[in-house]
Amino acid sequence: MGKKIILIPTPPDFDFGECLWYLNRNFDDCMYQVGKAELNKLLDINGKLVLVNIKALMNQLQVSVSEGLLTEDEEGFLVGYIENWFDIRLDLSPFYQLLEQDERLAYMATEFRGLRLVGIPELFEAICWAIIGQQINLTFAYQLKRRLVEKYGRRIEIEGGVYYLFPEPAVLTGVSVADLQEMQFSRSKANYLLIVAAAFADQLVGKAQLIAMADLQIRQQALTALKGIGIWTANYVLMKSLKERSCIPFGDAGLLNAMLKHKIISDKQQTQQIKDFFADYKGWESYLVFYFWRSLSVKATS
DNA sequence: AGCCAGGATCATC
DNA sequence: GATGATCATGGC
């Protein structure tokens, strides 16, 4: 790998191991590779394809890149990307205090401590991933994403490993519904993906535009204006890509199962109980959702 | 075999 | 504005 190592300081309530475990839980995500205590991901930095390697040491992340030298700006971009990806610059102690007030959830504050809301910084990727994941099980969803990425995404090969970028919108606009159906996307889902790709290619939608909007409700409206994006998808995307703190993907199958599991509801129809429960987590709704999702995967006892 | 999956849309009441 | 049917396909 590259000679230069970039250091990113991390706060006390940050645990890279917990984040890695989440990334690697039971699924096969093609957008990164988790190794033993390290993470590799291909990034497009200012037009350069750069394989990034991340490890944790003491209170910092050690980041090295495959390409020779990055300019100061490019390095700044990379650091910002990683800080955003792992939501590093956030004090989680208020959230843990809230969890500890509920005996059903208090264990999360210790077992999951240091786990950050792992995001999807690229907005286009986040939207596509949310659409892919609509109404199908995650195992199948990850398969679909892999087929899409391996067919239409840019790639590099380094030391025998193959690493991918998520496909560009402009590439997907040249793809037909039938092409995607061959990969076992449903017709409607294929349609949605192409609509979103066209909107991005035409610059009708973008992360900067979304961030510039006045508030959460306006952002939700901007997203749900696109066919195929309902309120669940909008909230998922805002949580994962813009790090909105108060997004609740109501109706989410995983969220409902987690709330059943923790006996916060006894029936998936109890929408009012769900809203009431989240009312105590103002400003931390997204984190609570994320920790609920985390709770659905169980670590093997060794 | 049958229900479920990190839903959205459209028609209809 | 609420509900219900329909879509679509693999996992378990």
Short mmCIF file of C-alpha atoms (C1' of nucleotides) in Angstrom, two decimals:
data_model
loop_
_atom_site.label_atom_id
_atom_site.label_comp_id
_atom_site.label_asym_id
_atom_site.label_seq_id
_atom_site.Cartn_x
_atom_site.Cartn_y
_atom_site.Cartn_z
CA MET A 1 0.00 0.00 0.00
CA GLY A 2 0.96 3.63 -0.16
CA LYS A 3 3.69 4.89 2.06
CA LYS A 4 1.88 7.81 3.52
CA ILE A 5 -0.52 7.21 6.36
CA ILE A 6 -3.25 9.64 7.23
CA LEU A 7 -4.35 9.74 10.85
CA ILE A 8 -7.88 10.58 11.92
CA PRO A 9 -8.41 11.08 15.65
CA THR A 10 -11.46 9.35 17.11
CA PRO A 11 -13.45 10.14 20.26
CA PRO A 12 -13.81 7.82 23.28
CA ASP A 13 -17.26 6.57 22.26
CA PHE A 14 -15.99 5.33 18.92
CA ASP A 15 -15.29 1.64 18.40
CA PHE A 16 -14.00 0.72 14.98
CA GLY A 17 -14.42 -2.96 15.77
CA GLU A 18 -18.14 -2.51 16.39
CA CYS A 19 -18.51 -0.64 13.11
CA LEU A 20 -16.57 -3.33 11.26
CA TRP A 21 -18.69 -6.02 12.78
CA TYR A 22 -21.82 -4.25 11.63
CA LEU A 23 -20.45 -3.90 8.10
CA ASN A 24 -19.61 -7.57 8.03
CA ARG A 25 -22.55 -9.00 9.99
CA ASN A 26 -24.24 -11.72 7.92
CA PHE A 27 -24.33 -10.25 4.49
CA ASP A 28 -22.18 -9.98 1.43
CA ASP A 29 -21.77 -6.31 0.62
CA CYS A 30 -19.78 -5.68 -2.54
CA MET A 31 -19.00 -2.02 -1.79
CA TYR A 32 -16.16 -2.77 0.63
CA GLN A 33 -14.11 -5.62 2.02
CA VAL A 34 -13.76 -6.32 5.69
CA GLY A 35 -10.57 -8.02 6.76
CA LYS A 36 -9.18 -8.86 10.13
CA ALA A 37 -9.44 -5.53 11.94
CA GLU A 38 -9.22 -3.62 8.69
CA LEU A 39 -11.41 -2.30 5.95
CA ASN A 40 -10.79 -1.75 2.25
CA LYS A 41 -12.91 0.36 -0.03
CA LEU A 42 -12.50 1.78 -3.49
CA LEU A 43 -13.19 5.50 -3.81
CA ASP A 44 -13.29 7.97 -6.63
CA ILE A 45 -11.27 10.89 -5.34
CA ASN A 46 -11.18 13.73 -7.79
CA GLY A 47 -11.29 11.30 -10.68
CA LYS A 48 -8.62 9.00 -9.27
CA LEU A 49 -9.57 5.45 -8.37
CA VAL A 50 -8.09 5.00 -4.94
CA LEU A 51 -8.18 1.88 -2.82
CA VAL A 52 -8.41 3.00 0.77
CA ASN A 53 -7.32 0.90 3.70
CA ILE A 54 -8.50 1.73 7.21
CA LYS A 55 -7.27 0.36 10.52
CA ALA A 56 -7.72 1.48 14.07
CA LEU A 57 -4.90 2.14 16.47
CA MET A 58 -5.40 3.69 19.87
CA ASN A 59 -7.60 6.72 19.52
CA GLN A 60 -7.24 7.18 15.82
CA LEU A 61 -7.82 5.63 12.44
CA GLN A 62 -4.88 4.89 10.21
CA VAL A 63 -5.75 5.43 6.59
CA SER A 64 -3.51 4.47 3.70
CA VAL A 65 -4.17 4.66 -0.02
CA SER A 66 -3.08 2.67 -3.04
CA GLU A 67 -2.36 5.66 -5.25
CA GLY A 68 0.84 7.57 -4.76
CA LEU A 69 0.25 10.95 -3.28
CA LEU A 70 -2.99 12.81 -2.80
CA THR A 71 -3.10 16.57 -2.93
CA GLU A 72 -4.02 18.41 0.22
CA ASP A 73 -7.57 18.90 -1.04
CA GLU A 74 -7.93 15.25 -1.97
CA GLU A 75 -6.67 14.22 1.41
CA GLY A 76 -9.17 16.56 3.00
CA PHE A 77 -11.93 14.99 0.97
CA LEU A 78 -10.86 11.52 2.05
CA VAL A 79 -10.79 12.44 5.73
CA GLY A 80 -14.19 14.10 5.43
CA TYR A 81 -15.57 11.08 3.66
CA ILE A 82 -14.45 8.68 6.38
CA GLU A 83 -15.61 10.97 9.18
CA ASN A 84 -18.99 11.15 7.51
CA TRP A 85 -19.14 7.45 6.71
CA PHE A 86 -18.63 6.49 10.36
CA ASP A 87 -20.25 9.56 11.85
CA ILE A 88 -17.12 10.13 13.88
CA ARG A 89 -17.67 13.72 14.99
CA LEU A 90 -20.62 13.15 17.25
CA ASP A 91 -20.87 12.82 21.00
CA LEU A 92 -23.01 9.77 21.71
CA SER A 93 -23.21 10.14 25.47
CA PRO A 94 -26.71 11.73 25.46
CA PHE A 95 -27.96 8.79 23.42
CA TYR A 96 -26.48 6.26 25.80
CA GLN A 97 -28.06 8.07 28.74
CA LEU A 98 -31.43 7.71 27.05
CA LEU A 99 -30.89 4.01 26.40
CA GLU A 100 -29.89 3.42 30.00
CA GLN A 101 -33.21 4.78 31.18
CA ASP A 102 -35.00 1.85 29.56
CA GLU A 103 -34.22 -1.52 31.10
CA ARG A 104 -35.12 -3.25 27.84
CA LEU A 105 -32.54 -1.29 25.87
CA ALA A 106 -29.90 -0.47 28.46
CA TYR A 107 -27.74 -3.39 27.37
CA MET A 108 -27.20 -1.66 24.02
CA ALA A 109 -25.26 1.12 25.68
CA THR A 110 -22.62 -1.38 26.72
CA GLU A 111 -22.82 -4.16 24.10
CA PHE A 112 -22.95 -1.81 21.11
CA ARG A 113 -20.95 1.03 22.64
CA GLY A 114 -18.93 2.86 20.06
CA LEU A 115 -21.05 1.69 17.14
CA ARG A 116 -21.68 4.60 14.81
CA LEU A 117 -24.49 5.11 12.36
CA VAL A 118 -22.62 3.67 9.40
CA GLY A 119 -23.71 5.72 6.44
CA ILE A 120 -23.75 5.66 2.68
CA PRO A 121 -22.13 8.98 1.79
CA GLU A 122 -22.97 8.75 -1.92
CA LEU A 123 -26.58 9.86 -2.30
CA PHE A 124 -27.19 8.06 -5.57
CA GLU A 125 -25.91 4.82 -4.16
CA ALA A 126 -28.00 5.27 -1.03
CA ILE A 127 -31.20 5.79 -3.02
CA CYS A 128 -30.53 2.85 -5.32
CA TRP A 129 -29.71 0.62 -2.39
CA ALA A 130 -32.90 1.62 -0.60
CA ILE A 131 -34.98 0.89 -3.69
CA ILE A 132 -33.26 -2.45 -4.20
CA GLY A 133 -34.05 -3.35 -0.60
CA GLN A 134 -37.74 -2.56 -0.82
CA GLN A 135 -39.90 -5.50 0.19
CA ILE A 136 -37.33 -8.24 -0.33
CA ASN A 137 -35.12 -9.99 2.16
CA LEU A 138 -31.66 -8.55 2.65
CA THR A 139 -29.81 -11.61 1.45
CA PHE A 140 -31.49 -11.31 -1.92
CA ALA A 141 -31.10 -7.52 -1.91
CA TYR A 142 -27.33 -7.80 -1.51
CA GLN A 143 -27.25 -10.29 -4.37
CA LEU A 144 -29.09 -7.89 -6.62
CA LYS A 145 -26.78 -5.04 -5.70
CA ARG A 146 -23.75 -7.16 -6.42
CA ARG A 147 -25.04 -8.09 -9.86
CA LEU A 148 -25.69 -4.45 -10.67
CA VAL A 149 -22.32 -3.28 -9.39
CA GLU A 150 -20.30 -6.02 -11.01
CA LYS A 151 -21.94 -5.39 -14.36
CA TYR A 152 -22.04 -1.60 -14.48
CA GLY A 153 -19.59 -0.30 -11.89
CA ARG A 154 -15.99 0.75 -12.47
CA ARG A 155 -13.42 -1.51 -10.94
CA ILE A 156 -9.75 -1.98 -10.23
CA GLU A 157 -7.73 -5.07 -9.51
CA ILE A 158 -5.01 -4.89 -6.94
CA GLU A 159 -2.98 -7.85 -5.77
CA GLY A 160 -5.60 -10.30 -6.96
CA GLY A 161 -8.48 -8.49 -5.31
CA VAL A 162 -11.25 -6.81 -7.31
CA TYR A 163 -12.80 -3.63 -5.97
CA TYR A 164 -15.83 -1.80 -7.32
CA LEU A 165 -17.37 1.62 -7.41
CA PHE A 166 -21.12 1.94 -7.47
CA PRO A 167 -22.31 2.50 -11.07
CA GLU A 168 -22.55 6.07 -12.32
CA PRO A 169 -26.05 7.44 -13.05
CA ALA A 170 -25.01 8.19 -16.63
CA VAL A 171 -24.08 4.56 -17.15
CA LEU A 172 -27.39 3.29 -15.82
CA THR A 173 -29.39 5.62 -18.04
CA GLY A 174 -28.10 3.54 -20.93
CA VAL A 175 -29.53 0.38 -19.38
CA SER A 176 -33.01 -0.95 -20.14
CA VAL A 177 -35.66 -2.32 -17.83
CA ALA A 178 -35.23 -5.67 -19.57
CA ASP A 179 -31.50 -5.64 -18.79
CA LEU A 180 -32.26 -5.29 -15.13
CA GLN A 181 -35.07 -7.84 -15.22
CA GLU A 182 -32.55 -10.35 -16.50
CA MET A 183 -30.70 -9.79 -13.25
CA GLN A 184 -33.98 -10.53 -11.45
CA PHE A 185 -35.00 -7.04 -10.57
CA SER A 186 -38.76 -6.74 -10.69
CA ARG A 187 -40.10 -4.62 -13.52
CA SER A 188 -41.27 -1.82 -11.26
CA LYS A 189 -38.04 -1.81 -9.30
CA ALA A 190 -36.02 -1.67 -12.50
CA ASN A 191 -38.18 1.24 -13.57
CA TYR A 192 -37.58 3.12 -10.35
CA LEU A 193 -33.81 2.69 -10.62
CA LEU A 194 -33.73 4.05 -14.15
CA ILE A 195 -35.92 7.00 -13.18
CA VAL A 196 -33.56 7.87 -10.35
CA ALA A 197 -30.51 7.43 -12.58
CA ALA A 198 -32.02 9.80 -15.13
CA ALA A 199 -32.83 12.36 -12.47
CA PHE A 200 -29.23 12.30 -11.26
CA ALA A 201 -27.77 12.33 -14.75
CA ASP A 202 -29.89 15.38 -15.55
CA GLN A 203 -28.83 16.95 -12.25
CA LEU A 204 -32.39 17.31 -11.06
CA VAL A 205 -31.37 15.69 -7.80
CA GLY A 206 -28.10 15.83 -5.88
CA LYS A 207 -26.72 15.74 -2.39
CA ALA A 208 -25.76 19.39 -2.36
CA GLN A 209 -29.23 20.46 -3.47
CA LEU A 210 -30.82 18.30 -0.81
CA ILE A 211 -28.58 19.65 1.94
CA ALA A 212 -29.35 23.20 0.85
CA MET A 213 -33.07 22.69 1.42
CA ALA A 214 -34.73 24.31 4.40
CA ASP A 215 -35.72 21.37 6.54
CA LEU A 216 -36.43 17.69 6.83
CA GLN A 217 -39.94 17.88 5.46
CA ILE A 218 -38.82 19.66 2.31
CA ARG A 219 -36.13 17.06 1.77
CA GLN A 220 -38.63 14.26 2.21
CA GLN A 221 -40.90 15.90 -0.33
CA ALA A 222 -38.07 16.35 -2.81
CA LEU A 223 -37.26 12.66 -2.59
CA THR A 224 -40.79 11.27 -2.60
CA ALA A 225 -41.51 13.34 -5.69
CA LEU A 226 -39.52 10.70 -7.54
CA LYS A 227 -41.51 7.66 -8.57
CA GLY A 228 -40.46 4.65 -6.57
CA ILE A 229 -39.42 6.65 -3.53
CA GLY A 230 -42.00 6.51 -0.78
CA ILE A 231 -41.63 7.85 2.74
CA TRP A 232 -39.78 4.76 3.94
CA THR A 233 -37.13 5.13 1.25
CA ALA A 234 -36.86 8.89 1.79
CA ASN A 235 -36.27 8.44 5.50
CA TYR A 236 -33.81 5.64 4.98
CA VAL A 237 -31.82 7.72 2.53
CA LEU A 238 -31.86 10.84 4.69
CA MET A 239 -30.67 8.84 7.64
CA LYS A 240 -27.92 6.98 5.83
CA SER A 241 -26.64 9.63 3.46
CA LEU A 242 -27.41 13.00 5.03
CA LYS A 243 -27.20 11.78 8.62
CA GLU A 244 -30.53 13.32 9.50
CA ARG A 245 -30.94 12.69 13.21
CA SER A 246 -34.70 12.38 13.39
CA CYS A 247 -35.66 10.04 10.60
CA ILE A 248 -37.83 7.07 11.40
CA PRO A 249 -38.60 4.66 8.56
CA PHE A 250 -42.03 3.81 9.90
CA GLY A 251 -43.30 0.44 8.82
CA ASP A 252 -39.79 -0.88 8.29
CA ALA A 253 -39.89 -4.66 8.64
CA GLY A 254 -36.64 -4.82 10.56
CA LEU A 255 -37.60 -2.02 12.89
CA LEU A 256 -40.94 -3.64 13.66
CA ASN A 257 -39.32 -6.98 14.33
CA ALA A 258 -36.77 -5.40 16.64
CA MET A 259 -39.48 -3.57 18.57
CA LEU A 260 -41.42 -6.82 18.91
CA LYS A 261 -38.29 -8.58 20.05
CA HIS A 262 -37.72 -6.00 22.76
CA LYS A 263 -41.40 -6.14 23.77
CA ILE A 264 -41.93 -2.47 23.08
CA ILE A 265 -44.88 -3.43 20.92
CA SER A 266 -46.81 -6.69 20.85
CA ASP A 267 -48.25 -6.20 17.39
CA LYS A 268 -46.97 -4.60 14.20
CA GLN A 269 -50.14 -2.56 13.91
CA GLN A 270 -49.39 -0.55 17.05
CA THR A 271 -48.33 2.56 15.18
CA GLN A 272 -49.29 4.94 17.96
CA GLN A 273 -47.22 3.07 20.54
CA ILE A 274 -44.27 3.28 18.18
CA LYS A 275 -44.61 7.03 17.79
CA ASP A 276 -45.00 7.46 21.53
CA PHE A 277 -41.90 5.42 22.16
CA PHE A 278 -39.78 7.44 19.77
CA ALA A 279 -41.04 10.67 21.32
CA ASP A 280 -38.60 10.11 24.18
CA TYR A 281 -35.67 10.03 21.75
CA LYS A 282 -35.92 13.46 20.19
CA GLY A 283 -32.83 14.11 18.11
CA TRP A 284 -31.71 10.51 18.43
CA GLU A 285 -34.45 8.75 16.49
CA SER A 286 -32.12 7.71 13.68
CA TYR A 287 -29.60 6.28 16.09
CA LEU A 288 -32.27 4.34 17.89
CA VAL A 289 -33.47 2.86 14.59
CA PHE A 290 -29.91 1.98 13.68
CA TYR A 291 -29.29 0.30 17.02
CA PHE A 292 -32.54 -1.63 16.62
CA TRP A 293 -31.30 -2.91 13.28
CA ARG A 294 -28.01 -3.80 14.87
CA SER A 295 -29.86 -5.76 17.54
CA LEU A 296 -31.31 -8.10 14.91
CA SER A 297 -27.90 -9.61 14.23
CA VAL A 298 -26.35 -11.67 16.97
CA LYS A 299 -22.67 -12.20 17.43
CA ALA A 300 -21.51 -15.77 17.56
CA THR A 301 -20.54 -16.76 21.06
CA SER A 302 -17.01 -18.01 21.02
"C1'" DA B 1 -45.53 -25.12 1.26
"C1'" DG B 2 -46.52 -20.92 2.69
"C1'" DC B 3 -45.30 -16.87 4.84
"C1'" DC B 4 -42.16 -13.24 4.93
"C1'" DA B 5 -38.94 -9.74 3.25
"C1'" DG B 6 -35.20 -2.99 5.91
"C1'" DG B 7 -42.39 -1.02 0.17
"C1'" DA B 8 -44.64 1.64 -3.60
"C1'" DT B 9 -48.32 2.51 -6.49
"C1'" DC B 10 -52.92 2.60 -8.07
"C1'" DA B 11 -57.80 2.08 -7.58
"C1'" DT B 12 -61.56 2.54 -4.72
"C1'" DC B 13 -64.20 3.64 -0.80
"C1'" DG C 1 -57.44 10.29 4.14
"C1'" DA C 2 -57.86 5.67 4.71
"C1'" DT C 3 -57.87 0.90 3.22
"C1'" DG C 4 -57.16 -3.03 -0.22
"C1'" DA C 5 -55.37 -5.25 -4.25
"C1'" DT C 6 -51.40 -5.88 -6.95
"C1'" DC C 7 -46.70 -6.22 -8.09
"C1'" DA C 8 -42.63 -9.80 -7.97
"C1'" DT C 9 -39.14 -12.95 -6.44
"C1'" DG C 10 -35.96 -15.39 -3.47
"C1'" DG C 11 -35.14 -17.00 1.54
"C1'" DC C 12 -36.17 -19.75 5.05
#
